[in-house]
Amino acid sequence: MKEFNLNALVRKNILTLQPYISFRDHNEFNAPVMLDANECPFGEFNRYPDSSQKKLKNKLGELKGVSPNQIAIGNGSDELIDLIIKIFCEPKKDAILMMNPSFAMYGFYATVNENEVIKLDLDENFEIIKNDFLKITQERDIKIFFLCSPNNPTGNSVEDIEFFIRNFDGIVVVDEAYIEFSGNRSGIELLDKYPNLIVLQTFSKAWGTAGARVGSAYASEGIIRFINTVKAPYNVNSLSQELILNLLGDKNKLKENVDNVLKERTWVENQFKTIECIEKVFPTDANFFLIKMKNAEEVYNKMLEEEILTSKRAPAIPDCIRINIGTREENEKLISVLKRITS
Ligand SMILES: *Cc1c(COP(=O)(O)O)cnc(C)c1O
């Protein structure tokens, strides 16, 4: 890796951009009369949310062992993906690299920003071929590599993440949306070692609050400063900030969710063995299975007729469907419908 120079990677217009500063949020007051933001003086949620999400970052910093200045909060991690691309990628000029198959939103936001999306095809076990990675990153000038682990939609974790961070001159975004289900160590532990690393996590999966739209990014203070500069000032609403803060105070909630999902995952996996048309259940570290079957398209459509919604991955991943773990009742329905339509 070349000597890392953050400012050399950031777009010029962003380098000099002044963040919107909410005076109120950046100063301490005891009982201020707030006549500064044209809000209505009445009502329960009449005030703008804390634009710097201080309480949330302090609590998360404590839990993750990083400074609050190393945390950015997004309206879901989706927003953070969008912002990271906007910070580093010049429209019509720069490119991102993503695993193939992987999470579609990297390519989506890159395309919105008019950046080329280069795809790194995974091998038959959905693992990265290191030589292909080295070749493409040497041949091409790539700003960001989105590394998803555990990967969506394949379910497996990427091994030797440090190899990819070490051998890349741009920014590596490690998306850990499913890490709580995996037992993997978080890339957050590597932040001190790698200035080009950004770790994304979310409250949408294991935490069970997809509707609140809250995600987090962990990186160097320098990178976080740029994310905070480009984000919409009030990107995370006060109801969601409050909800997540309360959730973080409930020590057992996450473990409970994860334990339940993992227990159900084992049950579903065993049940899958009784379904004839399933050819392969790919190993998973997440809350979903990628399964391969002879007649995936037909099975998918038949399930849909019974109002069982799953995620069809064909033709991108031939003959495959992604199915996530539900409650026992939902899983039982899934299995009974699968049995009926494939017998
Ligand atoms: C679900 C998911 C996310 C989470 O997105 P949010 O915007 O936080 O809900 C991020 N990355 C991957 C790979 C996902 O599957």
Coordinates of C-alpha atoms and ligand atoms in Angstrom, one line a residue:
M1 CA 0.0 0.0 0.0
K2 CA 1.1 3.5 -0.8
E3 CA 1.4 6.1 2.0
F4 CA -2.2 6.9 2.8
N5 CA -3.2 10.5 2.2
L6 CA -6.9 11.0 2.9
N7 CA -7.1 14.5 1.4
A8 CA -5.7 13.2 -1.9
L9 CA -8.6 10.7 -2.1
V10 CA -11.4 13.2 -1.3
R11 CA -13.1 15.1 -4.0
K12 CA -11.9 18.7 -4.2
N13 CA -15.4 20.3 -3.7
I14 CA -15.8 18.3 -0.5
L15 CA -12.3 19.2 0.8
T16 CA -13.3 22.8 1.1
L17 CA -17.0 22.3 1.9
Q18 CA -18.1 24.0 5.1
P19 CA -20.5 21.8 7.2
Y20 CA -23.9 23.1 8.2
I21 CA -23.4 23.8 11.9
S22 CA -26.4 23.9 14.2
F23 CA -25.3 26.4 16.8
R24 CA -27.6 25.0 19.3
D25 CA -26.1 21.5 19.0
H26 CA -22.6 22.6 19.2
N27 CA -22.9 24.7 22.4
E28 CA -23.9 24.0 26.0
F29 CA -27.0 25.7 27.4
N30 CA -28.9 25.2 30.7
A31 CA -32.5 26.2 29.9
P32 CA -32.3 28.1 26.6
V33 CA -35.2 30.0 25.1
M34 CA -35.1 28.6 21.6
L35 CA -36.2 31.2 19.1
D36 CA -33.5 30.3 16.5
A37 CA -34.9 27.6 14.2
N38 CA -38.5 28.8 13.3
E39 CA -40.0 25.8 15.1
C40 CA -43.5 25.8 16.6
P41 CA -43.4 26.3 20.4
F42 CA -46.1 23.7 20.9
G43 CA -46.1 19.9 20.5
E44 CA -44.1 16.9 21.6
F45 CA -41.8 16.6 18.6
N46 CA -41.7 20.3 17.8
R47 CA -37.9 20.6 17.9
Y48 CA -35.4 19.5 15.3
P49 CA -33.4 16.5 16.2
D50 CA -29.8 16.7 17.5
S51 CA -27.9 17.1 14.3
S52 CA -24.7 15.6 15.8
Q53 CA -26.5 12.7 17.5
K54 CA -24.3 13.2 20.6
K55 CA -26.0 10.9 23.1
L56 CA -26.2 8.1 20.6
K57 CA -22.5 8.4 19.6
N58 CA -21.4 8.6 23.2
K59 CA -23.3 5.4 24.0
L60 CA -22.1 3.6 20.9
G61 CA -18.5 4.8 21.5
E62 CA -18.6 3.2 24.9
L63 CA -20.0 0.0 23.6
K64 CA -17.6 -0.3 20.7
G65 CA -14.5 1.0 22.4
V66 CA -14.0 4.0 20.0
S67 CA -14.1 7.7 20.3
P68 CA -17.5 9.3 19.5
N69 CA -15.5 11.3 16.9
Q70 CA -14.9 8.0 15.1
I71 CA -18.7 7.4 14.6
A72 CA -21.1 8.7 12.0
I73 CA -24.8 8.0 12.2
G74 CA -26.9 7.6 9.0
N75 CA -30.5 7.2 8.0
G76 CA -29.8 3.5 7.7
S77 CA -26.4 2.4 6.5
D78 CA -27.8 2.9 3.0
E79 CA -27.4 6.6 3.5
L80 CA -23.8 6.1 4.6
I81 CA -23.0 4.1 1.5
D82 CA -24.4 7.0 -0.6
L83 CA -22.4 9.6 1.4
I84 CA -19.1 7.7 1.2
I85 CA -19.4 7.4 -2.5
K86 CA -20.2 11.1 -2.8
I87 CA -17.2 12.1 -0.7
F88 CA -14.6 10.1 -2.7
C89 CA -15.9 9.5 -6.2
E90 CA -15.9 12.2 -8.8
P91 CA -18.9 11.8 -11.1
K92 CA -18.1 10.5 -14.6
K93 CA -14.5 9.8 -13.5
D94 CA -14.1 7.5 -10.6
A95 CA -15.0 3.9 -10.0
I96 CA -16.0 1.6 -7.2
L97 CA -15.3 -2.1 -6.8
M98 CA -17.8 -4.6 -5.4
M99 CA -18.0 -8.3 -4.9
N100 CA -20.3 -10.1 -7.4
P101 CA -22.8 -11.2 -6.2
S102 CA -23.2 -8.8 -3.3
F103 CA -25.4 -6.1 -1.9
A104 CA -27.0 -4.2 -4.8
M105 CA -27.0 -0.7 -3.1
Y106 CA -23.3 -0.1 -3.7
G107 CA -23.8 -0.3 -7.4
F108 CA -27.1 1.6 -7.2
Y109 CA -25.6 4.7 -5.4
A110 CA -22.5 4.6 -7.6
T111 CA -24.7 4.7 -10.7
V112 CA -26.8 7.6 -9.3
N113 CA -23.5 9.4 -8.8
E114 CA -22.3 8.4 -12.3
N115 CA -19.4 6.3 -11.2
E116 CA -18.4 3.1 -12.9
V117 CA -19.2 -0.1 -11.0
I118 CA -16.5 -2.7 -11.4
K119 CA -17.5 -6.2 -10.3
L120 CA -15.2 -8.8 -8.7
D121 CA -16.7 -12.2 -9.5
L122 CA -16.6 -14.6 -6.6
D123 CA -15.6 -18.3 -7.0
E124 CA -18.1 -21.2 -6.8
N125 CA -18.1 -21.0 -3.0
F126 CA -18.7 -17.3 -3.1
E127 CA -15.2 -16.5 -2.0
I128 CA -13.0 -13.7 -3.3
I129 CA -10.2 -14.9 -5.6
K130 CA -7.2 -13.0 -4.2
N131 CA -5.3 -12.9 -7.5
D132 CA -8.3 -11.5 -9.3
F133 CA -8.5 -8.8 -6.7
L134 CA -4.8 -7.9 -7.0
K135 CA -5.0 -7.9 -10.7
I136 CA -8.0 -5.6 -11.1
T137 CA -6.8 -3.2 -8.4
Q138 CA -3.5 -2.9 -10.1
E139 CA -4.9 -2.4 -13.6
R140 CA -7.7 0.0 -12.6
D141 CA -7.8 3.2 -10.6
I142 CA -10.5 2.4 -8.0
K143 CA -11.5 4.7 -5.2
I144 CA -13.6 2.4 -3.0
F145 CA -13.9 -1.3 -2.4
F146 CA -17.1 -2.5 -0.8
L147 CA -16.4 -5.7 1.1
C148 CA -19.5 -7.2 2.5
S149 CA -19.0 -9.8 5.3
P150 CA -21.1 -11.8 6.0
N151 CA -22.0 -11.2 2.4
N152 CA -25.6 -10.6 1.2
P153 CA -27.0 -12.5 -0.6
T154 CA -24.6 -15.4 -0.2
G155 CA -24.4 -15.6 3.6
N156 CA -20.7 -16.5 3.9
S157 CA -18.1 -14.3 5.6
V158 CA -15.0 -13.0 3.8
E159 CA -11.8 -14.6 5.1
D160 CA -8.6 -12.6 5.7
I161 CA -10.2 -9.2 5.5
E162 CA -6.9 -7.5 6.4
F163 CA -5.4 -8.8 3.1
F164 CA -7.8 -6.7 1.1
I165 CA -7.4 -3.6 3.3
R166 CA -3.6 -3.9 3.2
N167 CA -3.5 -4.3 -0.6
F168 CA -5.7 -1.5 -1.6
D169 CA -4.7 2.1 -2.1
G170 CA -8.2 3.5 -1.8
I171 CA -10.9 3.2 0.8
V172 CA -12.1 -0.2 2.0
V173 CA -15.7 -0.2 3.3
V174 CA -16.4 -3.4 5.3
D175 CA -20.1 -3.8 5.5
E176 CA -21.0 -5.7 8.7
A177 CA -24.8 -5.6 8.4
Y178 CA -25.0 -9.2 9.6
I179 CA -22.0 -9.5 11.8
E180 CA -24.0 -10.1 15.0
F181 CA -25.2 -13.5 13.7
S182 CA -21.7 -14.6 12.8
G183 CA -19.4 -14.6 15.8
N184 CA -16.8 -12.8 13.6
R185 CA -14.6 -10.1 15.1
S186 CA -15.5 -6.7 13.9
G187 CA -13.3 -4.7 11.6
I188 CA -13.7 -1.9 14.2
E189 CA -10.8 -3.5 16.0
L190 CA -8.6 -2.8 12.9
L191 CA -9.3 0.9 12.7
D192 CA -6.1 2.0 14.5
K193 CA -4.1 -0.1 12.1
Y194 CA -5.7 1.0 8.8
P195 CA -6.5 4.6 8.0
N196 CA -8.2 3.6 4.8
L197 CA -10.9 1.5 6.6
I198 CA -14.5 2.3 7.1
V199 CA -16.8 -0.2 9.0
L200 CA -20.5 -0.1 8.5
Q201 CA -23.1 -1.5 10.9
T202 CA -26.8 -1.3 11.1
F203 CA -29.8 -1.5 13.5
S204 CA -31.9 -3.0 10.8
K205 CA -31.0 -6.6 11.1
A206 CA -30.0 -8.3 14.4
W207 CA -31.3 -5.3 16.5
G208 CA -34.7 -5.6 14.9
T209 CA -35.4 -1.9 14.1
A210 CA -35.3 -1.7 10.3
G211 CA -38.2 0.7 10.5
A212 CA -36.2 3.3 12.5
R213 CA -33.6 3.7 9.7
V214 CA -30.4 3.9 11.8
G215 CA -27.0 2.8 10.7
S216 CA -23.5 3.6 11.8
A217 CA -20.0 4.1 10.3
Y218 CA -16.8 3.7 12.2
A219 CA -13.5 5.1 10.8
S220 CA -10.7 7.6 11.5
E221 CA -11.7 11.0 12.8
G222 CA -10.7 12.5 9.5
I223 CA -13.0 10.3 7.5
I224 CA -15.9 10.8 10.0
R225 CA -15.5 14.5 9.7
F226 CA -16.1 14.3 6.0
I227 CA -19.2 12.2 6.5
N228 CA -20.6 14.6 9.0
T229 CA -19.8 17.5 6.6
V230 CA -21.8 16.1 3.7
K231 CA -24.7 14.6 5.5
A232 CA -28.1 16.3 5.7
P233 CA -28.0 18.2 9.1
Y234 CA -31.1 16.4 10.5
N235 CA -30.7 13.1 8.8
V236 CA -31.8 11.0 11.8
N237 CA -35.1 12.0 13.4
S238 CA -35.5 12.3 17.1
L239 CA -37.9 9.4 17.5
S240 CA -35.3 7.1 16.0
Q241 CA -32.5 8.5 18.1
E242 CA -34.5 8.0 21.2
L243 CA -35.6 4.5 20.3
I244 CA -32.1 3.4 19.5
L245 CA -30.6 5.0 22.7
N246 CA -33.2 3.1 24.8
L247 CA -32.4 -0.1 22.9
L248 CA -28.7 0.3 23.6
G249 CA -29.5 0.5 27.3
D250 CA -31.3 -2.9 27.1
K251 CA -28.3 -5.2 27.4
N252 CA -30.2 -8.4 26.7
K253 CA -32.2 -7.4 23.6
L254 CA -29.5 -8.0 21.0
K255 CA -28.5 -11.4 22.4
E256 CA -32.1 -12.4 22.7
N257 CA -32.8 -11.6 19.0
V258 CA -29.6 -13.3 17.9
D259 CA -30.1 -16.4 20.0
N260 CA -33.7 -16.8 18.7
V261 CA -32.7 -16.3 15.1
L262 CA -29.8 -18.8 15.4
K263 CA -32.1 -21.4 17.0
E264 CA -34.6 -21.0 14.2
R265 CA -31.9 -21.0 11.6
T266 CA -30.8 -24.5 12.9
W267 CA -34.4 -25.7 12.8
V268 CA -35.0 -24.4 9.3
E269 CA -31.7 -25.9 8.1
N270 CA -32.8 -29.3 9.4
Q271 CA -36.2 -29.0 7.8
F272 CA -34.6 -28.1 4.4
K273 CA -33.1 -31.6 4.4
T274 CA -36.6 -33.0 4.0
I275 CA -37.4 -30.9 0.9
E276 CA -36.5 -32.9 -2.1
C277 CA -36.0 -30.1 -4.7
I278 CA -33.4 -28.4 -2.6
E279 CA -30.0 -29.2 -4.2
K280 CA -27.8 -27.1 -1.9
V281 CA -28.1 -25.0 1.1
F282 CA -25.1 -22.7 1.1
P283 CA -23.3 -22.2 4.5
T284 CA -24.4 -19.0 6.2
D285 CA -23.2 -16.7 8.9
A286 CA -26.3 -14.5 8.6
N287 CA -30.0 -14.6 9.3
F288 CA -30.8 -16.0 5.8
F289 CA -30.1 -18.9 3.6
L290 CA -29.1 -19.0 -0.1
I291 CA -30.6 -22.2 -1.4
K292 CA -30.2 -23.8 -4.8
M293 CA -33.0 -25.8 -6.3
K294 CA -33.7 -27.4 -9.7
N295 CA -36.8 -25.3 -10.4
A296 CA -36.1 -22.2 -8.4
E297 CA -38.2 -19.9 -10.6
E298 CA -41.3 -22.2 -10.4
V299 CA -40.9 -22.7 -6.6
Y300 CA -40.5 -19.0 -6.1
N301 CA -43.7 -18.2 -8.0
K302 CA -45.7 -20.9 -6.2
M303 CA -44.6 -19.7 -2.8
L304 CA -45.6 -16.2 -3.9
E305 CA -49.1 -17.5 -4.8
E306 CA -49.3 -18.6 -1.2
E307 CA -48.1 -15.1 -0.1
I308 CA -44.7 -16.4 1.1
L309 CA -42.3 -13.7 0.0
T310 CA -38.7 -14.8 -0.6
S311 CA -36.0 -13.2 -2.7
K312 CA -35.4 -14.7 -6.2
R313 CA -31.7 -14.5 -7.0
A314 CA -31.8 -16.0 -10.5
P315 CA -30.6 -15.2 -13.1
A316 CA -27.7 -13.4 -11.3
I317 CA -27.2 -16.5 -9.2
P318 CA -28.7 -19.3 -11.3
D319 CA -31.3 -21.5 -9.6
C320 CA -31.1 -19.7 -6.3
I321 CA -33.5 -18.2 -3.8
R322 CA -32.6 -16.3 -0.7
I323 CA -34.9 -16.9 2.3
N324 CA -34.5 -15.3 5.7
I325 CA -35.4 -16.7 9.1
G326 CA -38.8 -15.8 10.5
T327 CA -40.7 -16.7 13.6
R328 CA -41.3 -20.3 14.3
E329 CA -44.8 -20.0 13.0
E330 CA -43.6 -18.3 9.7
N331 CA -40.9 -20.9 9.3
E332 CA -43.3 -23.7 9.8
K333 CA -45.6 -22.2 7.1
L334 CA -42.6 -21.9 4.8
I335 CA -41.6 -25.5 5.2
S336 CA -45.2 -26.9 4.9
V337 CA -45.8 -24.9 1.7
L338 CA -42.4 -25.9 0.3
K339 CA -43.2 -29.5 1.0
R340 CA -46.6 -29.3 -0.6
I341 CA -45.6 -27.5 -3.8
T342 CA -42.5 -29.6 -4.4
S343 CA -43.9 -33.1 -3.7
Ligands
LIG1 C1 -29.7 -4.8 5.0 C2 -28.3 -4.4 4.6 C3 -27.8 -3.1 5.0 C4 -28.7 -2.3 5.9 O1 -29.2 -1.2 5.3 P1 -29.9 -0.2 6.3 O2 -30.0 1.0 5.4 O3 -29.1 0.1 7.5 O4 -31.3 -0.7 6.6 C5 -26.6 -2.8 4.6 N1 -25.8 -3.6 4.0 C6 -26.2 -4.8 3.6 C7 -25.2 -5.8 3.0 C8 -27.5 -5.3 3.9 O5 -27.9 -6.5 3.6

